[in-house]
Short mmCIF file of C-alpha atoms and ligand atoms in Angstrom, two decimals:
data_model
loop_
_atom_site.label_atom_id
_atom_site.label_comp_id
_atom_site.label_asym_id
_atom_site.label_seq_id
_atom_site.Cartn_x
_atom_site.Cartn_y
_atom_site.Cartn_z
CA MET A 1186 -64.56 -47.27 10.29
CA ALA A 1187 -65.75 -45.59 13.45
CA LEU A 1188 -66.05 -42.19 15.05
CA LEU A 1189 -63.61 -42.16 17.95
CA VAL A 1190 -62.95 -39.52 20.58
CA GLN A 1191 -59.42 -40.03 21.88
CA LYS A 1192 -58.15 -38.13 24.92
CA PHE A 1193 -54.43 -37.88 25.65
CA GLY A 1194 -53.39 -36.92 29.19
CA GLY A 1195 -50.62 -34.68 30.46
CA THR A 1196 -47.79 -37.22 30.48
CA SER A 1197 -48.75 -38.36 26.98
CA VAL A 1198 -48.19 -34.80 25.67
CA GLY A 1199 -45.48 -33.88 28.21
CA SER A 1200 -42.80 -32.91 25.64
CA VAL A 1201 -42.49 -32.18 21.93
CA ASP A 1202 -41.22 -35.74 21.39
CA ARG A 1203 -44.27 -37.14 23.13
CA ILE A 1204 -46.59 -34.92 21.12
CA GLU A 1205 -44.89 -36.29 17.97
CA ASN A 1206 -45.55 -39.80 19.31
CA VAL A 1207 -49.24 -38.96 19.81
CA ALA A 1208 -49.36 -37.56 16.26
CA ASP A 1209 -47.95 -40.86 14.90
CA LYS A 1210 -50.58 -42.78 16.81
CA VAL A 1211 -53.41 -40.54 15.63
CA CYS A 1212 -52.25 -40.84 11.99
CA LYS A 1213 -52.30 -44.62 12.29
CA PHE A 1214 -55.95 -44.54 13.37
CA ARG A 1215 -56.75 -42.11 10.57
CA ASP A 1216 -55.09 -44.45 8.04
CA GLU A 1217 -57.44 -47.20 9.26
CA GLY A 1218 -60.29 -44.92 8.13
CA HIS A 1219 -61.61 -43.67 11.48
CA ASP A 1220 -63.08 -40.22 12.03
CA LEU A 1221 -61.17 -38.69 14.90
CA VAL A 1222 -61.76 -36.05 17.54
CA ILE A 1223 -58.69 -35.68 19.72
CA VAL A 1224 -58.84 -34.06 23.16
CA VAL A 1225 -55.60 -33.10 24.88
CA SER A 1226 -54.54 -32.03 28.36
CA ALA A 1227 -51.85 -29.49 29.10
CA MET A 1228 -48.25 -30.77 29.23
CA SER A 1229 -47.72 -32.61 32.51
CA GLY A 1230 -46.86 -30.21 35.33
CA GLU A 1231 -48.12 -27.17 33.42
CA THR A 1232 -51.40 -26.70 35.30
CA ASN A 1233 -49.48 -26.90 38.59
CA ARG A 1234 -46.86 -24.46 37.30
CA LEU A 1235 -49.55 -21.95 36.34
CA THR A 1236 -51.25 -22.35 39.72
CA GLY A 1237 -47.89 -21.64 41.37
CA LEU A 1238 -47.44 -18.44 39.33
CA ALA A 1239 -50.87 -17.22 40.42
CA LYS A 1240 -50.03 -17.88 44.08
CA GLU A 1241 -46.86 -15.81 43.68
CA VAL A 1242 -49.03 -12.86 42.72
CA MET A 1243 -51.75 -13.28 45.32
CA GLU A 1244 -52.93 -15.93 47.73
CA HIS A 1245 -56.56 -15.96 46.69
CA PRO A 1246 -56.89 -14.95 43.05
CA THR A 1247 -60.45 -14.77 41.75
CA PRO A 1248 -61.67 -18.03 40.22
CA ARG A 1249 -62.49 -16.22 36.98
CA GLU A 1250 -58.87 -15.12 36.47
CA MET A 1251 -57.62 -18.58 37.52
CA ASP A 1252 -59.64 -20.02 34.65
CA VAL A 1253 -58.22 -17.50 32.18
CA LEU A 1254 -54.76 -18.57 33.33
CA LEU A 1255 -55.20 -22.35 33.65
CA SER A 1256 -56.92 -22.74 30.29
CA THR A 1257 -53.75 -21.59 28.51
CA GLY A 1258 -52.03 -24.94 29.15
CA GLU A 1259 -54.33 -26.79 26.77
CA GLN A 1260 -54.10 -24.05 24.13
CA VAL A 1261 -50.41 -24.86 23.73
CA THR A 1262 -50.88 -28.59 23.26
CA ILE A 1263 -53.76 -28.41 20.75
CA ALA A 1264 -51.68 -26.12 18.54
CA LEU A 1265 -48.50 -28.22 18.76
CA LEU A 1266 -50.35 -31.49 18.09
CA THR A 1267 -52.19 -29.98 15.13
CA MET A 1268 -48.87 -28.73 13.69
CA ALA A 1269 -47.39 -32.21 14.13
CA LEU A 1270 -50.36 -33.65 12.20
CA HIS A 1271 -49.88 -31.07 9.40
CA LYS A 1272 -46.20 -31.98 9.21
CA ARG A 1273 -47.28 -35.56 8.51
CA GLY A 1274 -49.54 -34.40 5.68
CA TYR A 1275 -52.88 -34.73 7.50
CA ASP A 1276 -55.68 -32.23 7.54
CA ALA A 1277 -56.34 -31.12 11.13
CA ARG A 1278 -57.75 -28.11 13.01
CA SER A 1279 -57.52 -27.14 16.63
CA TYR A 1280 -60.28 -25.57 18.74
CA LEU A 1281 -60.55 -24.04 22.18
CA GLY A 1282 -63.58 -24.89 24.31
CA THR A 1283 -65.14 -21.52 23.52
CA GLN A 1284 -64.67 -22.00 19.76
CA VAL A 1285 -66.44 -25.35 19.73
CA ARG A 1286 -68.82 -23.86 22.18
CA ILE A 1287 -68.61 -26.18 25.09
CA LEU A 1288 -71.18 -24.33 27.16
CA THR A 1289 -70.81 -24.63 30.93
CA ASP A 1290 -72.36 -23.09 34.00
CA ASP A 1291 -70.48 -20.21 35.63
CA SER A 1292 -68.88 -22.11 38.55
CA HIS A 1293 -65.34 -21.06 37.76
CA THR A 1294 -62.65 -23.72 38.40
CA LYS A 1295 -65.29 -26.45 38.73
CA ALA A 1296 -67.75 -25.73 35.96
CA ARG A 1297 -70.24 -28.29 34.65
CA ILE A 1298 -70.85 -28.85 30.96
CA LEU A 1299 -74.42 -27.91 29.97
CA ASP A 1300 -74.33 -28.27 26.21
CA ILE A 1301 -71.95 -28.87 23.32
CA ASP A 1302 -72.48 -27.44 19.84
CA ASN A 1303 -71.34 -30.26 17.57
CA GLN A 1304 -72.00 -28.55 14.23
CA ARG A 1305 -68.51 -27.25 13.51
CA ILE A 1306 -66.91 -30.56 14.45
CA HIS A 1307 -69.32 -32.50 12.25
CA GLU A 1308 -68.52 -30.24 9.29
CA ASP A 1309 -64.78 -30.69 9.77
CA LEU A 1310 -65.12 -34.46 10.12
CA LYS A 1311 -67.20 -34.58 6.96
CA ALA A 1312 -64.44 -32.72 5.16
CA GLY A 1313 -61.95 -35.38 6.31
CA CYS A 1314 -60.29 -33.24 8.94
CA ILE A 1315 -58.94 -34.46 12.30
CA VAL A 1316 -60.43 -32.24 15.00
CA VAL A 1317 -58.24 -31.39 18.00
CA VAL A 1318 -60.04 -29.92 21.03
CA ALA A 1319 -58.60 -28.38 24.19
CA GLY A 1320 -59.61 -30.42 27.23
CA PHE A 1321 -60.61 -29.06 30.64
CA GLN A 1322 -62.22 -25.83 29.40
CA GLY A 1323 -65.50 -24.33 28.32
CA VAL A 1324 -67.30 -21.03 28.22
CA ASP A 1325 -70.29 -19.74 30.19
CA GLU A 1326 -73.30 -18.02 28.63
CA HIS A 1327 -71.64 -14.61 29.03
CA GLY A 1328 -68.49 -15.65 27.19
CA ASN A 1329 -66.30 -16.11 30.28
CA ILE A 1330 -63.72 -18.89 30.08
CA THR A 1331 -64.36 -21.68 32.57
CA THR A 1332 -62.47 -24.83 33.59
CA LEU A 1333 -63.88 -28.17 34.68
CA GLY A 1334 -61.77 -29.05 37.74
CA ARG A 1335 -58.51 -30.98 37.92
CA GLY A 1336 -58.47 -33.97 35.61
CA GLY A 1337 -61.27 -32.31 33.63
CA SER A 1338 -59.98 -33.24 30.18
CA ASP A 1339 -61.42 -36.72 30.78
CA THR A 1340 -64.83 -35.09 31.08
CA THR A 1341 -64.32 -33.06 27.90
CA GLY A 1342 -63.55 -36.32 26.08
CA VAL A 1343 -66.60 -38.16 27.37
CA ALA A 1344 -68.94 -35.17 26.87
CA LEU A 1345 -67.78 -34.74 23.27
CA ALA A 1346 -68.24 -38.46 22.68
CA ALA A 1347 -71.80 -38.18 24.00
CA ALA A 1348 -72.58 -35.07 21.94
CA LEU A 1349 -71.19 -36.63 18.74
CA GLN A 1350 -72.57 -40.10 19.51
CA ALA A 1351 -69.09 -41.49 19.02
CA ASP A 1352 -68.55 -45.23 18.82
CA GLU A 1353 -66.06 -45.12 21.70
CA CYS A 1354 -64.33 -42.65 23.99
CA GLN A 1355 -60.73 -43.73 24.52
CA ILE A 1356 -58.76 -42.27 27.41
CA TYR A 1357 -55.04 -42.66 26.65
CA THR A 1358 -52.78 -42.30 29.66
CA ASP A 1359 -49.52 -43.45 31.25
CA VAL A 1360 -50.90 -46.79 32.49
CA ASP A 1361 -52.41 -49.46 30.25
CA GLY A 1362 -55.82 -49.54 31.94
CA VAL A 1363 -57.63 -49.43 35.24
CA TYR A 1364 -55.87 -51.55 37.85
CA THR A 1365 -57.04 -53.28 41.00
CA THR A 1366 -55.35 -50.39 42.78
CA ASP A 1367 -52.85 -47.66 41.88
CA PRO A 1368 -49.95 -49.61 40.30
CA ARG A 1369 -47.55 -46.96 41.64
CA ILE A 1370 -48.34 -48.11 45.18
CA VAL A 1371 -48.76 -51.85 44.75
CA ASP A 1372 -46.36 -53.60 42.33
CA SER A 1373 -48.58 -56.63 42.01
CA ALA A 1374 -51.68 -54.61 41.04
CA ARG A 1375 -53.45 -56.21 38.09
CA ARG A 1376 -55.05 -54.60 35.05
CA LEU A 1377 -58.79 -55.24 34.85
CA GLU A 1378 -60.21 -56.36 31.50
CA SER A 1379 -63.38 -54.51 32.41
CA ILE A 1380 -65.07 -52.80 35.32
CA THR A 1381 -68.71 -51.69 35.76
CA PHE A 1382 -69.64 -48.00 35.71
CA GLU A 1383 -70.90 -48.32 39.22
CA GLU A 1384 -67.59 -49.67 40.48
CA MET A 1385 -65.58 -47.14 38.45
CA LEU A 1386 -67.69 -44.33 39.86
CA GLU A 1387 -66.95 -45.50 43.42
CA MET A 1388 -63.25 -45.98 42.63
CA ALA A 1389 -63.02 -42.46 41.15
CA SER A 1390 -64.97 -40.79 43.92
CA LEU A 1391 -62.96 -42.61 46.59
CA GLY A 1392 -59.66 -41.37 45.23
CA SER A 1393 -58.53 -43.29 42.10
CA LYS A 1394 -57.53 -40.38 39.91
CA VAL A 1395 -57.18 -42.45 36.74
CA LEU A 1396 -60.54 -41.00 35.59
CA GLN A 1397 -62.24 -37.82 36.73
CA ILE A 1398 -65.49 -38.60 38.59
CA ARG A 1399 -67.59 -36.42 36.34
CA ALA A 1400 -66.29 -38.21 33.26
CA VAL A 1401 -67.54 -41.52 34.64
CA GLU A 1402 -70.89 -39.96 35.65
CA PHE A 1403 -71.31 -38.53 32.16
CA ALA A 1404 -70.41 -41.80 30.47
CA GLY A 1405 -72.90 -43.69 32.64
CA LYS A 1406 -75.66 -41.14 32.06
CA TYR A 1407 -75.28 -41.01 28.28
CA ASN A 1408 -74.18 -44.63 27.73
CA VAL A 1409 -70.83 -43.65 26.26
CA PRO A 1410 -68.61 -46.68 25.63
CA LEU A 1411 -65.48 -45.80 27.56
CA ARG A 1412 -62.03 -47.39 27.55
CA VAL A 1413 -58.77 -46.56 29.36
CA LEU A 1414 -55.60 -47.41 27.42
CA SER A 1415 -51.87 -46.73 27.32
CA THR A 1416 -50.42 -44.07 25.01
CA PHE A 1417 -47.08 -45.82 25.05
CA GLU A 1418 -47.91 -49.46 24.33
CA ASP A 1419 -50.58 -51.31 22.40
CA GLY A 1420 -53.15 -53.36 24.28
CA PRO A 1421 -56.87 -53.73 24.97
CA GLY A 1422 -56.89 -51.47 28.06
CA THR A 1423 -59.89 -51.57 30.37
CA LEU A 1424 -63.49 -51.28 29.22
CA ILE A 1425 -65.92 -49.51 31.55
CA ARG A 1426 -69.08 -51.61 31.24
CA ILE A 1427 -72.71 -50.59 31.68
CA GLU A 1428 -73.94 -54.04 32.56
CA GLU A 1429 -72.68 -56.48 35.11
CA ASP A 1430 -71.61 -59.63 33.30
CA GLU A 1431 -74.20 -62.20 34.27
CA ASN A 1432 -72.15 -65.12 33.01
CA MET A 1433 -69.32 -64.31 35.30
CA GLU A 1434 -69.41 -64.50 39.06
CA ALA A 1435 -68.57 -60.96 40.10
CA PRO A 1436 -65.44 -60.78 42.22
CA VAL A 1437 -66.34 -59.74 45.74
CA VAL A 1438 -63.79 -56.97 45.66
CA SER A 1439 -62.74 -55.49 42.31
CA GLY A 1440 -60.46 -52.73 43.47
CA ILE A 1441 -58.99 -50.65 46.28
CA ALA A 1442 -59.07 -46.87 46.26
CA PHE A 1443 -57.48 -44.47 48.69
CA ASN A 1444 -57.02 -40.78 49.31
CA ARG A 1445 -55.04 -38.49 51.52
CA ASP A 1446 -57.20 -35.46 50.87
CA GLU A 1447 -59.28 -35.58 54.02
CA ALA A 1448 -59.01 -34.35 57.60
CA LYS A 1449 -60.95 -35.34 60.69
CA LEU A 1450 -62.62 -33.11 63.27
CA THR A 1451 -64.16 -34.13 66.60
CA VAL A 1452 -66.28 -32.23 69.10
CA THR A 1453 -66.21 -34.11 72.41
CA GLY A 1454 -68.55 -34.05 75.38
CA VAL A 1455 -71.55 -32.42 73.75
CA PRO A 1456 -74.89 -32.87 75.59
CA ASP A 1457 -76.77 -35.53 73.60
CA ILE A 1458 -80.02 -33.76 72.81
CA PRO A 1459 -82.04 -33.65 69.58
CA GLY A 1460 -80.64 -31.17 67.07
CA VAL A 1461 -76.97 -31.51 68.02
CA ALA A 1462 -75.87 -32.93 64.67
CA SER A 1463 -77.60 -30.17 62.81
CA LYS A 1464 -76.21 -27.48 65.14
CA ILE A 1465 -72.69 -28.71 64.39
CA LEU A 1466 -73.05 -29.35 60.68
CA LYS A 1467 -75.19 -26.38 59.64
CA PRO A 1468 -72.47 -23.75 60.12
CA ILE A 1469 -70.08 -26.07 58.31
CA SER A 1470 -72.34 -26.38 55.30
CA ASP A 1471 -73.18 -22.66 55.44
CA ALA A 1472 -69.46 -22.07 54.98
CA ASN A 1473 -69.63 -24.22 51.82
CA ILE A 1474 -67.57 -27.00 53.36
CA GLU A 1475 -68.50 -30.49 52.22
CA VAL A 1476 -68.66 -33.20 54.87
CA ASP A 1477 -67.81 -36.76 53.96
CA MET A 1478 -67.93 -39.34 56.78
CA ILE A 1479 -69.79 -38.78 60.06
CA VAL A 1480 -69.70 -40.77 63.31
CA GLN A 1481 -71.55 -40.01 66.53
CA ASN A 1482 -70.99 -41.94 69.75
CA VAL A 1483 -72.92 -41.62 72.96
CA GLY A 1484 -70.66 -41.77 75.96
CA GLU A 1485 -71.32 -41.48 79.67
CA ASP A 1486 -73.69 -38.96 81.29
CA ASN A 1487 -75.54 -38.48 78.03
CA LEU A 1488 -72.60 -36.73 76.47
CA THR A 1489 -71.76 -37.44 72.87
CA ASP A 1490 -68.61 -37.26 70.73
CA PHE A 1491 -69.26 -36.09 67.19
CA THR A 1492 -66.66 -36.74 64.48
CA PHE A 1493 -66.67 -35.93 60.78
CA THR A 1494 -64.26 -35.55 57.87
CA VAL A 1495 -63.81 -32.69 55.40
CA HIS A 1496 -61.39 -32.00 52.54
CA ARG A 1497 -57.94 -31.26 53.92
CA ASN A 1498 -57.96 -27.81 52.30
CA GLU A 1499 -60.96 -26.90 54.45
CA PHE A 1500 -59.53 -28.24 57.70
CA LYS A 1501 -58.46 -24.92 59.24
CA LYS A 1502 -61.67 -23.20 58.27
CA ALA A 1503 -63.81 -26.00 59.75
CA TYR A 1504 -61.69 -26.10 62.92
CA ALA A 1505 -62.17 -22.37 63.47
CA ILE A 1506 -65.95 -22.73 63.08
CA LEU A 1507 -66.06 -25.55 65.65
CA GLU A 1508 -63.98 -23.58 68.12
CA ARG A 1509 -66.48 -20.75 67.90
CA LEU A 1510 -69.37 -23.21 68.29
CA ALA A 1511 -67.93 -25.18 71.21
CA GLN A 1512 -69.03 -22.72 73.86
CA GLU A 1513 -72.52 -22.39 72.49
CA LEU A 1514 -72.84 -26.19 72.50
CA SER A 1515 -71.27 -26.58 75.97
CA ALA A 1516 -68.81 -28.98 74.35
CA GLN A 1517 -65.71 -30.13 76.22
CA THR A 1518 -63.10 -29.98 73.47
CA VAL A 1519 -62.53 -29.66 69.75
CA LYS A 1520 -59.91 -31.96 68.26
CA GLY A 1521 -58.57 -32.20 64.76
CA ASP A 1522 -56.29 -34.47 62.76
CA ASP A 1523 -55.20 -33.73 59.21
CA LYS A 1524 -52.85 -36.70 58.96
CA ILE A 1525 -55.48 -39.29 58.13
CA ALA A 1526 -56.16 -41.35 55.02
CA LYS A 1527 -59.21 -43.12 53.69
CA VAL A 1528 -58.90 -46.61 52.23
CA SER A 1529 -61.83 -48.24 50.47
CA ILE A 1530 -62.59 -51.61 48.96
CA VAL A 1531 -65.05 -51.60 46.06
CA GLY A 1532 -66.94 -54.42 44.37
CA VAL A 1533 -70.44 -55.19 43.08
CA GLY A 1534 -69.96 -58.74 44.36
CA MET A 1535 -70.22 -57.41 47.93
CA ARG A 1536 -73.98 -57.23 47.51
CA SER A 1537 -74.26 -60.99 47.63
CA HIS A 1538 -71.44 -61.85 50.02
CA ALA A 1539 -71.36 -61.65 53.77
CA GLY A 1540 -68.20 -61.32 55.82
CA VAL A 1541 -66.38 -58.84 53.57
CA ALA A 1542 -66.13 -56.20 56.26
CA SER A 1543 -64.80 -58.58 58.89
CA LYS A 1544 -62.17 -59.85 56.46
CA MET A 1545 -61.12 -56.26 55.78
CA PHE A 1546 -60.92 -55.38 59.47
CA GLU A 1547 -58.98 -58.55 60.26
CA ALA A 1548 -56.41 -57.86 57.54
CA LEU A 1549 -55.86 -54.37 58.96
CA SER A 1550 -55.66 -55.59 62.55
CA GLN A 1551 -53.03 -58.16 61.61
CA GLU A 1552 -50.83 -55.25 60.54
CA GLY A 1553 -51.62 -53.43 63.79
CA ILE A 1554 -53.51 -50.70 61.93
CA ASN A 1555 -56.18 -48.97 63.99
CA ILE A 1556 -59.46 -48.10 62.28
CA GLN A 1557 -60.72 -44.65 63.28
CA MET A 1558 -63.93 -44.46 61.26
CA ILE A 1559 -65.95 -46.77 59.04
CA SER A 1560 -68.55 -46.14 56.39
CA THR A 1561 -70.27 -48.59 54.08
CA SER A 1562 -72.57 -48.68 51.09
CA GLU A 1563 -73.88 -51.60 49.05
CA ILE A 1564 -70.70 -51.91 47.01
CA LYS A 1565 -67.97 -50.32 49.13
CA ILE A 1566 -66.44 -50.22 52.60
CA SER A 1567 -64.26 -47.27 53.59
CA VAL A 1568 -62.10 -46.86 56.65
CA VAL A 1569 -60.18 -43.90 58.00
CA ILE A 1570 -56.72 -44.70 59.33
CA ASP A 1571 -53.52 -42.91 60.28
CA GLU A 1572 -51.95 -41.61 57.07
CA LYS A 1573 -48.60 -43.20 57.86
CA TYR A 1574 -50.10 -46.68 57.44
CA LEU A 1575 -51.79 -45.97 54.13
CA GLU A 1576 -49.48 -47.91 51.84
CA LEU A 1577 -49.25 -50.84 54.24
CA ALA A 1578 -53.04 -50.96 54.48
CA VAL A 1579 -53.53 -50.92 50.71
CA ARG A 1580 -50.93 -53.66 50.19
CA SER A 1581 -52.31 -55.90 52.91
CA LEU A 1582 -55.90 -55.54 51.67
CA HIS A 1583 -54.75 -56.19 48.11
CA SER A 1584 -53.30 -59.50 49.15
CA ALA A 1585 -56.08 -60.40 51.65
CA PHE A 1586 -58.63 -60.16 48.83
CA GLU A 1587 -56.25 -61.92 46.41
CA LEU A 1588 -56.32 -59.15 43.83
CA GLN A 1589 -52.73 -59.65 42.69
CA LYS A 1590 -51.55 -60.80 39.30
CA GLU A 1591 -51.74 -64.46 38.64
CA ALA A 1592 -48.33 -66.01 39.13
CA VAL A 1593 -46.48 -66.68 35.88
CA GLU A 1594 -45.82 -70.43 35.53
P1 ADP B 1234 -53.41 -38.31 32.74
O1 ADP B 1234 -52.43 -37.22 32.87
O2 ADP B 1234 -53.18 -39.17 31.53
O3 ADP B 1234 -54.83 -37.85 32.85
P2 ADP B 1234 -53.52 -39.24 35.48
O4 ADP B 1234 -52.26 -39.01 36.25
O5 ADP B 1234 -54.64 -38.30 35.69
O6 ADP B 1234 -53.13 -39.31 33.93
O7 ADP B 1234 -54.09 -40.72 35.72
C1 ADP B 1234 -53.24 -41.84 35.54
C2 ADP B 1234 -52.65 -42.25 36.88
O8 ADP B 1234 -53.70 -42.71 37.73
C3 ADP B 1234 -51.71 -43.42 36.82
O9 ADP B 1234 -50.40 -43.02 36.51
C4 ADP B 1234 -51.83 -44.07 38.21
O10 ADP B 1234 -50.76 -43.74 39.05
C5 ADP B 1234 -53.09 -43.42 38.78
N1 ADP B 1234 -54.04 -44.42 39.31
C6 ADP B 1234 -54.65 -44.37 40.52
N2 ADP B 1234 -55.42 -45.42 40.73
C7 ADP B 1234 -55.35 -46.18 39.62
C8 ADP B 1234 -55.94 -47.42 39.23
N3 ADP B 1234 -56.80 -48.08 40.01
N4 ADP B 1234 -55.62 -47.92 38.00
C9 ADP B 1234 -54.78 -47.27 37.20
N5 ADP B 1234 -54.18 -46.10 37.51
C10 ADP B 1234 -54.45 -45.56 38.71
N1 LIG B 1235 -54.64 -29.90 32.76
C1 LIG B 1235 -55.69 -30.16 33.70
C2 LIG B 1235 -55.11 -30.78 34.97
O1 LIG B 1235 -53.90 -30.94 35.09
C3 LIG B 1235 -56.76 -31.04 33.15
C4 LIG B 1235 -56.35 -32.46 32.82
O2 LIG B 1235 -55.16 -32.74 32.66
O3 LIG B 1235 -57.24 -33.30 32.69
O4 LIG B 1235 -55.84 -31.07 35.89
MG1 MG B 1236 -56.07 -37.38 34.48
#
């Protein structure tokens, strides 16, 4: 008998039939004697549909009203799931973020959880009730509804598990665990039995949307045992581990992540004098635009080319800032490309192995894929390439590092 927080994602509650399926699953766990807190997402597609409605009304709605709108998706699913549990004869109650009191800061549409009041949930659990909580939402200190950013129900699940000191936080989704790469892109991707927090954090922040980054951060910070599993089939899923397994030689590369969310900007022919990087990047950061990768090359005549990447949504804004700056900097040109992709290999084993980068670059060159930018850390190497080669790059790296399923005899 354990206290489990189980989170079911959008596809898992995507129709009334699927909600009934989740209810059957939850009842089975209850019959085994577990105390259960269930977190649900909105039905798949609902958050996008609501965003679309807002855009029909106005192009830039205020973030506060977006949160009032987007949080409705999860209100529907908590009520329907709770009804389905009642129909099966189980005691259950649903709660919105504000009713639990999931207190967040006031950064609408990307709020951070500050505190969770666990009293009401504890009382319900003690009374034998299944508690169903709306994912993705909270409330700020003034009572305004907030949301936690796309994929935020994962974070609700992990934060509740931390606040309740649950035995495990289980993320139920439409794949049966964390794979070596997105199984929708590479058929031979393999489910990992386990992955370290550090690797999962890199995978999530480099584009693997199977878990929201903040959920992984939270789980690492509060030591929440975390597992990703399938809603639709039984299996062990993937455990996110705190420790590296000392008995096992860590694979050099554990996984490949990618994203298409970035765009690249270059200022060419800038006089290479101290302060140039700051002159270019300060107005960008003043405009609240986050910069990811940066490369600076010194060319002839002490002129430098300065390249960096930003989120694709910020591309036009950043481009306009650079065009204004170009004259002031005596730059030759400003160039931009929003058809790029970032592909990254991740693995704690990289720390103790040389030659990983050259193997990566060779695999890409064999496919004729040009690398535009490179960045590395202790446990990852990322490259920027032309977006049209993304899938080819991921597949060729997957096989170069032999991440595929073992062949069935
Ligand atoms: P949910 O709605 O349940 O939160 P998501 O769509 O957010 O589900 O996350 C699950 C999806 O993540 C999978 O369907 C898969 O396509 C994608 N994904 C990306 N990278 C990976 C990976 N390395 N392992 C497993 N799934 C991945
Ligand atoms: N419904 C929200 C989204 O689609 C939150 C979530 O599903 O985790 O992003
Ligand atoms: Mg998700």
